[in-house]
PDB file of C-alpha atoms in Angstrom:
ATOM      1  CA  MET A   1       0.000   0.000   0.000  1.00 43.00           C
ATOM      2  CA  THR A   2       1.235   3.513  -0.815  1.00 48.00           C
ATOM      3  CA  SER A   3      -0.270   4.869   2.391  1.00 60.00           C
ATOM      4  CA  ASP A   4      -0.646   3.418   5.871  1.00 83.00           C
ATOM      5  CA  LYS A   5      -4.069   5.044   6.212  1.00 90.00           C
ATOM      6  CA  ILE A   6      -7.325   3.372   5.190  1.00 94.00           C
ATOM      7  CA  THR A   7     -10.847   4.765   5.282  1.00 94.00           C
ATOM      8  CA  LEU A   8     -13.643   2.700   6.796  1.00 96.00           C
ATOM      9  CA  ILE A   9     -17.333   3.287   6.119  1.00 95.00           C
ATOM     10  CA  VAL A  10     -19.232   3.506   9.405  1.00 96.00           C
ATOM     11  CA  THR A  11     -22.870   2.505   9.832  1.00 93.00           C
ATOM     12  CA  PRO A  12     -24.777   2.324  13.163  1.00 93.00           C
ATOM     13  CA  ARG A  13     -26.371  -0.911  14.305  1.00 93.00           C
ATOM     14  CA  GLY A  14     -29.451  -0.753  16.498  1.00 90.00           C
ATOM     15  CA  THR A  15     -29.920   2.412  18.537  1.00 86.00           C
ATOM     16  CA  PRO A  16     -28.520   5.450  16.657  1.00 88.00           C
ATOM     17  CA  ILE A  17     -25.343   6.924  18.153  1.00 90.00           C
ATOM     18  CA  LYS A  18     -25.229  10.709  18.109  1.00 89.00           C
ATOM     19  CA  LYS A  19     -22.164  12.235  16.430  1.00 92.00           C
ATOM     20  CA  LEU A  20     -21.046   8.861  15.081  1.00 94.00           C
ATOM     21  CA  PRO A  21     -18.980   9.701  11.970  1.00 94.00           C
ATOM     22  CA  GLU A  22     -19.987   8.282   8.594  1.00 93.00           C
ATOM     23  CA  GLU A  23     -16.406   7.275   7.919  1.00 93.00           C
ATOM     24  CA  VAL A  24     -13.164   7.055   9.832  1.00 95.00           C
ATOM     25  CA  ALA A  25      -9.522   7.056   8.711  1.00 94.00           C
ATOM     26  CA  VAL A  26      -7.274   4.688  10.652  1.00 94.00           C
ATOM     27  CA  SER A  27      -3.743   3.401  10.414  1.00 92.00           C
ATOM     28  CA  TYR A  28      -3.625   0.012   8.703  1.00 89.00           C
ATOM     29  CA  SER A  29      -0.907  -1.034  11.137  1.00 89.00           C
ATOM     30  CA  GLY A  30      -2.820   0.399  14.110  1.00 92.00           C
ATOM     31  CA  SER A  31      -4.747  -1.694  16.620  1.00 93.00           C
ATOM     32  CA  GLY A  32      -8.408  -2.452  17.119  1.00 92.00           C
ATOM     33  CA  HIS A  33      -8.195  -0.494  20.357  1.00 92.00           C
ATOM     34  CA  GLU A  34      -7.140   2.622  18.438  1.00 94.00           C
ATOM     35  CA  LEU A  35     -10.166   2.218  16.150  1.00 96.00           C
ATOM     36  CA  TYR A  36     -12.488   2.006  19.173  1.00 95.00           C
ATOM     37  CA  GLU A  37     -10.886   5.057  20.789  1.00 95.00           C
ATOM     38  CA  GLN A  38     -11.239   7.106  17.620  1.00 94.00           C
ATOM     39  CA  LEU A  39     -14.900   6.178  17.198  1.00 96.00           C
ATOM     40  CA  ALA A  40     -15.655   6.852  20.882  1.00 95.00           C
ATOM     41  CA  SER A  41     -13.880  10.201  20.772  1.00 94.00           C
ATOM     42  CA  SER A  42     -15.823  11.294  17.678  1.00 93.00           C
ATOM     43  CA  ALA A  43     -19.153  10.122  19.120  1.00 94.00           C
ATOM     44  CA  GLY A  44     -18.472  11.592  22.559  1.00 94.00           C
ATOM     45  CA  THR A  45     -19.117   8.311  24.374  1.00 93.00           C
ATOM     46  CA  SER A  46     -17.214   5.692  26.346  1.00 92.00           C
ATOM     47  CA  VAL A  47     -15.122   3.214  24.396  1.00 93.00           C
ATOM     48  CA  HIS A  48     -16.643   0.455  26.532  1.00 92.00           C
ATOM     49  CA  ARG A  49     -20.130   1.153  25.186  1.00 93.00           C
ATOM     50  CA  LEU A  50     -19.131   0.302  21.618  1.00 95.00           C
ATOM     51  CA  ARG A  51     -19.135  -2.995  19.749  1.00 94.00           C
ATOM     52  CA  VAL A  52     -17.594  -2.916  16.267  1.00 96.00           C
ATOM     53  CA  THR A  53     -18.158  -5.628  13.689  1.00 95.00           C
ATOM     54  CA  LYS A  54     -17.284  -6.097  10.025  1.00 95.00           C
ATOM     55  CA  GLY A  55     -20.095  -5.106   7.711  1.00 93.00           C
ATOM     56  CA  SER A  56     -19.336  -8.028   5.385  1.00 91.00           C
ATOM     57  CA  ASP A  57     -19.814 -10.962   7.747  1.00 92.00           C
ATOM     58  CA  GLY A  58     -20.496  -9.562  11.221  1.00 91.00           C
ATOM     59  CA  THR A  59     -17.131 -10.675  12.632  1.00 91.00           C
ATOM     60  CA  LEU A  60     -16.205  -8.838  15.823  1.00 93.00           C
ATOM     61  CA  ILE A  61     -13.320  -6.365  15.671  1.00 93.00           C
ATOM     62  CA  PRO A  62     -11.727  -6.812  19.121  1.00 90.00           C
ATOM     63  CA  ASN A  63     -11.110  -3.784  21.302  1.00 90.00           C
ATOM     64  CA  SER A  64      -7.542  -4.948  21.815  1.00 87.00           C
ATOM     65  CA  LYS A  65      -4.087  -3.422  21.529  1.00 86.00           C
ATOM     66  CA  ASP A  66      -2.814  -6.834  20.437  1.00 84.00           C
ATOM     67  CA  VAL A  67      -4.975  -7.122  17.293  1.00 88.00           C
ATOM     68  CA  PRO A  68      -3.755  -4.948  14.374  1.00 91.00           C
ATOM     69  CA  ILE A  69      -6.224  -3.702  11.784  1.00 94.00           C
ATOM     70  CA  ASP A  70      -4.346  -5.516   8.985  1.00 89.00           C
ATOM     71  CA  LYS A  71      -5.149  -8.841  10.698  1.00 90.00           C
ATOM     72  CA  THR A  72      -8.896  -8.236  10.855  1.00 92.00           C
ATOM     73  CA  GLY A  73      -9.541  -8.460   7.103  1.00 91.00           C
ATOM     74  CA  LEU A  74     -10.543  -4.806   6.850  1.00 94.00           C
ATOM     75  CA  LEU A  75      -9.416  -2.957   3.721  1.00 92.00           C
ATOM     76  CA  ASP A  76      -9.773   0.560   2.395  1.00 93.00           C
ATOM     77  CA  GLN A  77     -13.495   1.413   2.016  1.00 94.00           C
ATOM     78  CA  SER A  78     -14.549  -1.629   4.072  1.00 94.00           C
ATOM     79  CA  ALA A  79     -17.774  -1.193   6.022  1.00 95.00           C
ATOM     80  CA  ILE A  80     -17.952  -1.526   9.788  1.00 96.00           C
ATOM     81  CA  ARG A  81     -21.044  -1.575  11.966  1.00 96.00           C
ATOM     82  CA  VAL A  82     -21.027   0.105  15.370  1.00 96.00           C
ATOM     83  CA  LYS A  83     -23.466  -0.817  18.139  1.00 95.00           C
ATOM     84  CA  ASP A  84     -24.147   1.093  21.353  1.00 94.00           C
ATOM     85  CA  LEU A  85     -24.129  -1.497  24.151  1.00 93.00           C
ATOM     86  CA  GLY A  86     -25.783   0.911  26.565  1.00 92.00           C
ATOM     87  CA  PRO A  87     -24.655   1.944  30.058  1.00 93.00           C
ATOM     88  CA  GLN A  88     -21.753  -0.150  31.323  1.00 94.00           C
ATOM     89  CA  VAL A  89     -20.335  -1.035  34.727  1.00 95.00           C
ATOM     90  CA  ALA A  90     -16.949  -2.523  35.619  1.00 94.00           C
ATOM     91  CA  TRP A  91     -16.822  -6.301  36.056  1.00 93.00           C
ATOM     92  CA  ARG A  92     -14.973  -5.855  39.338  1.00 95.00           C
ATOM     93  CA  THR A  93     -17.710  -3.562  40.663  1.00 96.00           C
ATOM     94  CA  VAL A  94     -20.420  -6.094  39.799  1.00 96.00           C
ATOM     95  CA  PHE A  95     -18.579  -8.891  41.580  1.00 96.00           C
ATOM     96  CA  VAL A  96     -17.952  -6.795  44.693  1.00 97.00           C
ATOM     97  CA  VAL A  97     -21.608  -5.721  44.926  1.00 97.00           C
ATOM     98  CA  GLU A  98     -23.132  -9.167  44.309  1.00 97.00           C
ATOM     99  CA  TYR A  99     -20.945 -10.922  46.901  1.00 98.00           C
ATOM    100  CA  LEU A 100     -21.481  -8.157  49.443  1.00 98.00           C
ATOM    101  CA  GLY A 101     -25.152  -9.136  49.828  1.00 98.00           C
ATOM    102  CA  PRO A 102     -24.665 -12.467  51.601  1.00 98.00           C
ATOM    103  CA  LEU A 103     -21.813 -10.996  53.666  1.00 98.00           C
ATOM    104  CA  LEU A 104     -24.225  -8.414  55.071  1.00 98.00           C
ATOM    105  CA  ILE A 105     -27.442 -10.440  55.207  1.00 98.00           C
ATOM    106  CA  HIS A 106     -26.205 -13.532  57.060  1.00 98.00           C
ATOM    107  CA  PRO A 107     -24.675 -11.723  60.067  1.00 98.00           C
ATOM    108  CA  LEU A 108     -27.706  -9.421  60.269  1.00 98.00           C
ATOM    109  CA  VAL A 109     -30.254 -12.256  60.292  1.00 98.00           C
ATOM    110  CA  TYR A 110     -28.086 -14.185  62.772  1.00 98.00           C
ATOM    111  CA  ILE A 111     -27.880 -11.209  65.154  1.00 97.00           C
ATOM    112  CA  LEU A 112     -31.522 -10.168  64.753  1.00 97.00           C
ATOM    113  CA  ARG A 113     -32.999 -13.649  65.231  1.00 96.00           C
ATOM    114  CA  PRO A 114     -35.105 -12.663  68.309  1.00 93.00           C
ATOM    115  CA  TYR A 115     -36.742  -9.858  66.300  1.00 93.00           C
ATOM    116  CA  ILE A 116     -37.332 -11.867  63.110  1.00 95.00           C
ATOM    117  CA  TYR A 117     -38.694 -15.165  64.449  1.00 94.00           C
ATOM    118  CA  SER A 118     -41.256 -16.093  67.046  1.00 86.00           C
ATOM    119  CA  SER A 119     -39.983 -17.902  70.113  1.00 77.00           C
ATOM    120  CA  PRO A 120     -40.742 -21.654  69.931  1.00 69.00           C
ATOM    121  CA  SER A 121     -41.778 -21.629  73.583  1.00 66.00           C
ATOM    122  CA  SER A 122     -42.732 -19.298  76.401  1.00 59.00           C
ATOM    123  CA  ILE A 123     -39.144 -19.407  77.583  1.00 69.00           C
ATOM    124  CA  SER A 124     -36.709 -16.720  76.494  1.00 81.00           C
ATOM    125  CA  PHE A 125     -35.562 -16.853  72.883  1.00 88.00           C
ATOM    126  CA  PRO A 126     -32.889 -19.568  72.474  1.00 91.00           C
ATOM    127  CA  ASP A 127     -29.302 -18.707  71.644  1.00 93.00           C
ATOM    128  CA  PRO A 128     -28.032 -19.813  68.241  1.00 96.00           C
ATOM    129  CA  SER A 129     -26.773 -23.385  68.185  1.00 96.00           C
ATOM    130  CA  SER A 130     -23.154 -24.282  67.453  1.00 96.00           C
ATOM    131  CA  LEU A 131     -24.239 -25.558  64.019  1.00 97.00           C
ATOM    132  CA  GLN A 132     -25.967 -22.273  63.211  1.00 98.00           C
ATOM    133  CA  THR A 133     -22.820 -20.400  64.206  1.00 98.00           C
ATOM    134  CA  LEU A 134     -20.685 -22.760  62.118  1.00 98.00           C
ATOM    135  CA  SER A 135     -23.021 -22.247  59.155  1.00 98.00           C
ATOM    136  CA  LEU A 136     -22.627 -18.480  59.487  1.00 98.00           C
ATOM    137  CA  VAL A 137     -18.836 -18.781  59.631  1.00 98.00           C
ATOM    138  CA  ILE A 138     -18.371 -20.970  56.544  1.00 98.00           C
ATOM    139  CA  ILE A 139     -20.816 -18.969  54.428  1.00 98.00           C
ATOM    140  CA  CYS A 140     -19.086 -15.717  55.363  1.00 98.00           C
ATOM    141  CA  ILE A 141     -15.678 -17.297  54.691  1.00 98.00           C
ATOM    142  CA  HIS A 142     -16.877 -18.328  51.231  1.00 98.00           C
ATOM    143  CA  PHE A 143     -18.090 -14.880  50.227  1.00 98.00           C
ATOM    144  CA  LEU A 144     -15.193 -13.057  51.889  1.00 98.00           C
ATOM    145  CA  LYS A 145     -12.882 -15.241  49.797  1.00 98.00           C
ATOM    146  CA  ARG A 146     -14.890 -14.246  46.720  1.00 98.00           C
ATOM    147  CA  GLU A 147     -14.466 -10.562  47.534  1.00 98.00           C
ATOM    148  CA  LEU A 148     -10.712 -10.894  48.084  1.00 98.00           C
ATOM    149  CA  GLU A 149     -10.322 -12.848  44.837  1.00 98.00           C
ATOM    150  CA  THR A 150     -12.222 -10.133  43.005  1.00 97.00           C
ATOM    151  CA  LEU A 151      -9.910  -7.452  44.366  1.00 96.00           C
ATOM    152  CA  PHE A 152      -6.564  -9.246  44.205  1.00 96.00           C
ATOM    153  CA  VAL A 153      -6.741 -12.357  41.997  1.00 97.00           C
ATOM    154  CA  HIS A 154      -9.137 -12.071  39.058  1.00 95.00           C
ATOM    155  CA  ARG A 155      -7.961 -10.516  35.796  1.00 92.00           C
ATOM    156  CA  PHE A 156     -10.924  -9.803  33.551  1.00 89.00           C
ATOM    157  CA  SER A 157     -10.823 -10.195  29.760  1.00 80.00           C
ATOM    158  CA  SER A 158     -13.394  -7.400  29.420  1.00 82.00           C
ATOM    159  CA  SER A 159     -13.407  -4.159  31.369  1.00 84.00           C
ATOM    160  CA  THR A 160     -17.164  -3.759  31.619  1.00 90.00           C
ATOM    161  CA  MET A 161     -20.540  -5.443  31.285  1.00 91.00           C
ATOM    162  CA  PRO A 162     -24.061  -4.016  30.771  1.00 91.00           C
ATOM    163  CA  LEU A 163     -25.283  -2.093  33.819  1.00 93.00           C
ATOM    164  CA  ARG A 164     -28.431  -4.254  34.021  1.00 90.00           C
ATOM    165  CA  ASN A 165     -26.264  -7.262  34.932  1.00 90.00           C
ATOM    166  CA  ILE A 166     -25.515  -5.828  38.351  1.00 94.00           C
ATOM    167  CA  PHE A 167     -29.201  -6.157  39.229  1.00 94.00           C
ATOM    168  CA  LYS A 168     -29.580  -9.643  37.732  1.00 90.00           C
ATOM    169  CA  ASN A 169     -26.430 -10.972  39.410  1.00 91.00           C
ATOM    170  CA  SER A 170     -27.242  -9.311  42.719  1.00 95.00           C
ATOM    171  CA  LEU A 171     -30.715 -10.885  42.681  1.00 93.00           C
ATOM    172  CA  HIS A 172     -29.106 -14.327  42.490  1.00 94.00           C
ATOM    173  CA  TYR A 173     -26.714 -13.750  45.397  1.00 97.00           C
ATOM    174  CA  TRP A 174     -28.619 -11.315  47.615  1.00 98.00           C
ATOM    175  CA  VAL A 175     -31.884 -13.286  47.437  1.00 98.00           C
ATOM    176  CA  LEU A 176     -30.995 -16.951  46.838  1.00 97.00           C
ATOM    177  CA  SER A 177     -27.800 -17.234  48.885  1.00 97.00           C
ATOM    178  CA  GLY A 178     -28.534 -14.299  51.169  1.00 98.00           C
ATOM    179  CA  LEU A 179     -32.156 -13.983  52.288  1.00 98.00           C
ATOM    180  CA  ASN A 180     -33.224 -17.482  51.229  1.00 98.00           C
ATOM    181  CA  ILE A 181     -30.524 -19.447  53.031  1.00 98.00           C
ATOM    182  CA  ALA A 182     -30.230 -17.102  56.020  1.00 98.00           C
ATOM    183  CA  TYR A 183     -33.950 -17.088  56.812  1.00 98.00           C
ATOM    184  CA  TRP A 184     -34.210 -20.870  56.947  1.00 98.00           C
ATOM    185  CA  ILE A 185     -30.957 -21.894  58.656  1.00 98.00           C
ATOM    186  CA  TYR A 186     -31.106 -19.400  61.554  1.00 98.00           C
ATOM    187  CA  ARG A 187     -34.687 -20.191  62.573  1.00 96.00           C
ATOM    188  CA  PRO A 188     -35.026 -21.447  66.160  1.00 94.00           C
ATOM    189  CA  ASP A 189     -36.789 -24.566  64.806  1.00 93.00           C
ATOM    190  CA  ALA A 190     -34.403 -25.198  61.876  1.00 96.00           C
ATOM    191  CA  PRO A 191     -32.476 -28.500  61.608  1.00 96.00           C
ATOM    192  CA  THR A 192     -29.342 -26.460  62.334  1.00 97.00           C
ATOM    193  CA  ALA A 193     -30.839 -25.459  65.703  1.00 95.00           C
ATOM    194  CA  LYS A 194     -30.905 -29.088  66.809  1.00 92.00           C
ATOM    195  CA  GLU A 195     -28.062 -31.340  67.837  1.00 88.00           C
ATOM    196  CA  SER A 196     -25.977 -32.122  64.789  1.00 86.00           C
ATOM    197  CA  ASN A 197     -24.776 -35.420  63.385  1.00 93.00           C
ATOM    198  CA  SER A 198     -21.031 -35.041  63.928  1.00 95.00           C
ATOM    199  CA  LEU A 199     -20.066 -37.359  61.073  1.00 97.00           C
ATOM    200  CA  ILE A 200     -22.181 -35.472  58.522  1.00 97.00           C
ATOM    201  CA  THR A 201     -20.889 -32.122  59.797  1.00 97.00           C
ATOM    202  CA  TYR A 202     -17.233 -33.222  59.593  1.00 98.00           C
ATOM    203  CA  ILE A 203     -17.738 -34.597  56.077  1.00 98.00           C
ATOM    204  CA  GLY A 204     -19.388 -31.323  55.098  1.00 98.00           C
ATOM    205  CA  LEU A 205     -16.511 -29.302  56.547  1.00 98.00           C
ATOM    206  CA  LEU A 206     -13.949 -31.469  54.745  1.00 98.00           C
ATOM    207  CA  LEU A 207     -15.730 -31.008  51.420  1.00 98.00           C
ATOM    208  CA  PHE A 208     -15.993 -27.273  52.072  1.00 98.00           C
ATOM    209  CA  VAL A 209     -12.265 -26.894  52.764  1.00 98.00           C
ATOM    210  CA  ILE A 210     -11.254 -29.028  49.759  1.00 98.00           C
ATOM    211  CA  GLY A 211     -13.645 -27.110  47.517  1.00 98.00           C
ATOM    212  CA  GLU A 212     -12.544 -23.668  48.649  1.00 98.00           C
ATOM    213  CA  LEU A 213      -8.810 -24.408  48.400  1.00 98.00           C
ATOM    214  CA  GLY A 214      -9.202 -26.150  45.033  1.00 98.00           C
ATOM    215  CA  ASN A 215     -11.275 -23.266  43.719  1.00 98.00           C
ATOM    216  CA  LEU A 216      -8.689 -20.725  44.870  1.00 98.00           C
ATOM    217  CA  ASN A 217      -5.875 -22.706  43.271  1.00 98.00           C
ATOM    218  CA  ALA A 218      -7.758 -22.845  39.943  1.00 98.00           C
ATOM    219  CA  HIS A 219      -8.382 -19.093  40.050  1.00 98.00           C
ATOM    220  CA  VAL A 220      -4.693 -18.376  40.688  1.00 98.00           C
ATOM    221  CA  THR A 221      -3.757 -20.666  37.785  1.00 98.00           C
ATOM    222  CA  LEU A 222      -6.132 -18.801  35.451  1.00 97.00           C
ATOM    223  CA  ARG A 223      -4.837 -15.454  36.708  1.00 96.00           C
ATOM    224  CA  ASN A 224      -1.266 -16.363  35.836  1.00 95.00           C
ATOM    225  CA  LEU A 225      -2.238 -16.967  32.201  1.00 94.00           C
ATOM    226  CA  ARG A 226      -2.919 -13.262  31.673  1.00 88.00           C
ATOM    227  CA  SER A 227      -0.687 -10.243  32.232  1.00 83.00           C
ATOM    228  CA  SER A 228      -1.972  -7.344  34.306  1.00 78.00           C
ATOM    229  CA  GLY A 229      -4.274  -5.310  32.072  1.00 72.00           C
ATOM    230  CA  GLY A 230      -3.886  -7.820  29.225  1.00 74.00           C
ATOM    231  CA  LYS A 231      -6.533  -9.816  27.401  1.00 74.00           C
ATOM    232  CA  GLU A 232      -4.435 -12.721  26.174  1.00 79.00           C
ATOM    233  CA  ARG A 233      -5.626 -16.269  26.858  1.00 86.00           C
ATOM    234  CA  GLY A 234      -3.691 -19.467  27.386  1.00 93.00           C
ATOM    235  CA  ILE A 235      -4.273 -23.150  27.999  1.00 96.00           C
ATOM    236  CA  PRO A 236      -4.435 -23.803  31.763  1.00 97.00           C
ATOM    237  CA  HIS A 237      -2.616 -26.720  33.389  1.00 96.00           C
ATOM    238  CA  GLY A 238      -2.524 -27.889  36.973  1.00 96.00           C
ATOM    239  CA  ILE A 239      -4.716 -29.461  39.636  1.00 97.00           C
ATOM    240  CA  GLY A 240      -8.073 -30.418  38.155  1.00 97.00           C
ATOM    241  CA  PHE A 241      -7.408 -29.079  34.645  1.00 97.00           C
ATOM    242  CA  GLY A 242      -6.495 -32.558  33.416  1.00 96.00           C
ATOM    243  CA  LEU A 243      -9.898 -33.859  34.514  1.00 97.00           C
ATOM    244  CA  VAL A 244     -12.300 -31.155  33.403  1.00 98.00           C
ATOM    245  CA  THR A 245     -12.354 -27.894  31.473  1.00 98.00           C
ATOM    246  CA  CYS A 246     -13.269 -25.764  34.490  1.00 98.00           C
ATOM    247  CA  PRO A 247     -12.024 -27.196  37.798  1.00 98.00           C
ATOM    248  CA  ASN A 248     -12.847 -23.864  39.443  1.00 98.00           C
ATOM    249  CA  TYR A 249     -16.524 -24.718  38.904  1.00 98.00           C
ATOM    250  CA  MET A 250     -15.953 -28.333  39.954  1.00 98.00           C
ATOM    251  CA  PHE A 251     -14.409 -27.263  43.268  1.00 98.00           C
ATOM    252  CA  GLU A 252     -17.123 -24.618  43.730  1.00 98.00           C
ATOM    253  CA  THR A 253     -19.670 -27.435  43.473  1.00 98.00           C
ATOM    254  CA  VAL A 254     -17.751 -29.489  46.049  1.00 98.00           C
ATOM    255  CA  ALA A 255     -17.681 -26.517  48.443  1.00 98.00           C
ATOM    256  CA  TRP A 256     -21.448 -26.041  48.200  1.00 98.00           C
ATOM    257  CA  MET A 257     -22.041 -29.766  48.652  1.00 98.00           C
ATOM    258  CA  GLY A 258     -20.142 -29.417  51.906  1.00 98.00           C
ATOM    259  CA  THR A 259     -22.081 -26.308  52.883  1.00 98.00           C
ATOM    260  CA  SER A 260     -25.356 -28.125  52.208  1.00 98.00           C
ATOM    261  CA  LEU A 261     -24.320 -30.930  54.552  1.00 98.00           C
ATOM    262  CA  VAL A 262     -23.334 -28.486  57.295  1.00 98.00           C
ATOM    263  CA  THR A 263     -26.445 -26.291  57.043  1.00 97.00           C
ATOM    264  CA  TRP A 264     -28.741 -29.277  56.467  1.00 95.00           C
ATOM    265  CA  SER A 265     -31.211 -27.078  54.601  1.00 97.00           C
ATOM    266  CA  TRP A 266     -33.125 -27.374  51.352  1.00 97.00           C
ATOM    267  CA  SER A 267     -32.598 -23.631  50.881  1.00 98.00           C
ATOM    268  CA  THR A 268     -28.857 -24.242  50.507  1.00 98.00           C
ATOM    269  CA  VAL A 269     -29.536 -27.115  48.132  1.00 98.00           C
ATOM    270  CA  LEU A 270     -31.750 -24.837  46.009  1.00 98.00           C
ATOM    271  CA  PHE A 271     -29.028 -22.189  45.676  1.00 98.00           C
ATOM    272  CA  SER A 272     -26.445 -24.892  44.935  1.00 98.00           C
ATOM    273  CA  VAL A 273     -28.530 -26.487  42.173  1.00 98.00           C
ATOM    274  CA  VAL A 274     -29.254 -23.159  40.469  1.00 97.00           C
ATOM    275  CA  SER A 275     -25.563 -22.246  40.649  1.00 97.00           C
ATOM    276  CA  VAL A 276     -24.414 -25.615  39.319  1.00 98.00           C
ATOM    277  CA  VAL A 277     -26.765 -25.407  36.339  1.00 98.00           C
ATOM    278  CA  GLN A 278     -25.375 -21.972  35.457  1.00 97.00           C
ATOM    279  CA  MET A 279     -21.775 -23.132  35.895  1.00 98.00           C
ATOM    280  CA  ILE A 280     -22.402 -26.126  33.606  1.00 98.00           C
ATOM    281  CA  ILE A 281     -23.534 -23.727  30.865  1.00 98.00           C
ATOM    282  CA  TRP A 282     -20.422 -21.587  31.361  1.00 97.00           C
ATOM    283  CA  ALA A 283     -18.110 -24.612  31.424  1.00 98.00           C
ATOM    284  CA  GLN A 284     -19.510 -26.026  28.191  1.00 97.00           C
ATOM    285  CA  LYS A 285     -19.063 -22.643  26.502  1.00 97.00           C
ATOM    286  CA  ARG A 286     -15.467 -22.482  27.781  1.00 97.00           C
ATOM    287  CA  GLU A 287     -14.684 -25.924  26.322  1.00 97.00           C
ATOM    288  CA  LYS A 288     -16.027 -24.851  22.920  1.00 96.00           C
ATOM    289  CA  SER A 289     -14.039 -21.626  23.177  1.00 95.00           C
ATOM    290  CA  TYR A 290     -10.776 -23.484  23.920  1.00 96.00           C
ATOM    291  CA  ARG A 291     -11.323 -25.859  20.992  1.00 96.00           C
ATOM    292  CA  ARG A 292     -12.075 -22.990  18.629  1.00 93.00           C
ATOM    293  CA  GLU A 293      -9.205 -20.762  19.785  1.00 91.00           C
ATOM    294  CA  PHE A 294      -6.376 -23.257  20.279  1.00 95.00           C
ATOM    295  CA  GLY A 295      -7.262 -26.064  17.861  1.00 95.00           C
ATOM    296  CA  ASP A 296      -4.884 -29.025  17.988  1.00 94.00           C
ATOM    297  CA  LYS A 297      -2.776 -27.377  20.710  1.00 95.00           C
ATOM    298  CA  TYR A 298      -5.603 -27.954  23.160  1.00 96.00           C
ATOM    299  CA  LYS A 299      -6.287 -31.439  24.532  1.00 94.00           C
ATOM    300  CA  ARG A 300     -10.050 -31.786  24.316  1.00 95.00           C
ATOM    301  CA  LYS A 301     -11.874 -32.655  27.501  1.00 95.00           C
ATOM    302  CA  ARG A 302     -14.698 -35.165  27.620  1.00 95.00           C
ATOM    303  CA  TYR A 303     -16.116 -33.535  30.734  1.00 97.00           C
ATOM    304  CA  SER A 304     -16.400 -29.790  31.128  1.00 97.00           C
ATOM    305  CA  MET A 305     -17.136 -29.567  34.874  1.00 98.00           C
ATOM    306  CA  LEU A 306     -17.938 -32.786  36.743  1.00 97.00           C
ATOM    307  CA  PRO A 307     -15.773 -35.876  36.000  1.00 96.00           C
ATOM    308  CA  GLY A 308     -17.810 -38.798  34.728  1.00 95.00           C
ATOM    309  CA  ILE A 309     -20.996 -36.730  34.659  1.00 95.00           C
ATOM    310  CA  ILE A 310     -20.828 -33.659  32.449  1.00 94.00           C
TER     311      ILE A 310
END
């Protein structure tokens, strides 16, 4: 090419974007990120609200500094389509908010038991049992670990997600694992208020510890595949990754199996089942993504999340 500059024809997709230019001149050797920044600057909006695809086949142009324009298939006078994704919120913010719910709700319900429930007898309201206290501790440990991982471990491939997701995700955690579990396990007549079966409790605690440590290890392994601020992906290896695609989800399931045994409540089982179903969907998508992205370099897994099951 005689010039490094190419002109791209810009058309909006979906909701019109004010001030979106009809065409944009970019460096052929520049990055997809530079294209996004130029479009966002011209339109007076956030770069995170934009999704750019090729007009010819709808292929996504990544908002990445590592993907040059000359590798996207775009040529001079190629058409691109730009979509406004709507208000965005940082992934890290969503995670912090959704996990905060159970961390606040469980201690509050535990402390306010005499004001929430009726006394089972004419005698003064009973103190929480050792099993109810243990249930509070392990649930708070789980979500405190989640918060710390969000702040210090996770490296996100995308900076933001749609703002509406913060409400959807928070509903799952604040209601199902917060209000739902807390209300039933801290009742004065709950199974956790009675004398516990020591064997079941110890098995539950063992599963919880194994699940939490295994989950943390998997998250650290995934973190180390990506540089700080980077979006590159790699093939993970280590504990659990030889068995399933997503051992982080496998160990999460183990931890909640343990929590269900400790709390001895159908409310915990309900949250666990809903979570497992969602994690199965994510794990199957991740397996397809690995196969598509890495091809023969990736050793295909028969099971995406639970060995011998799915």
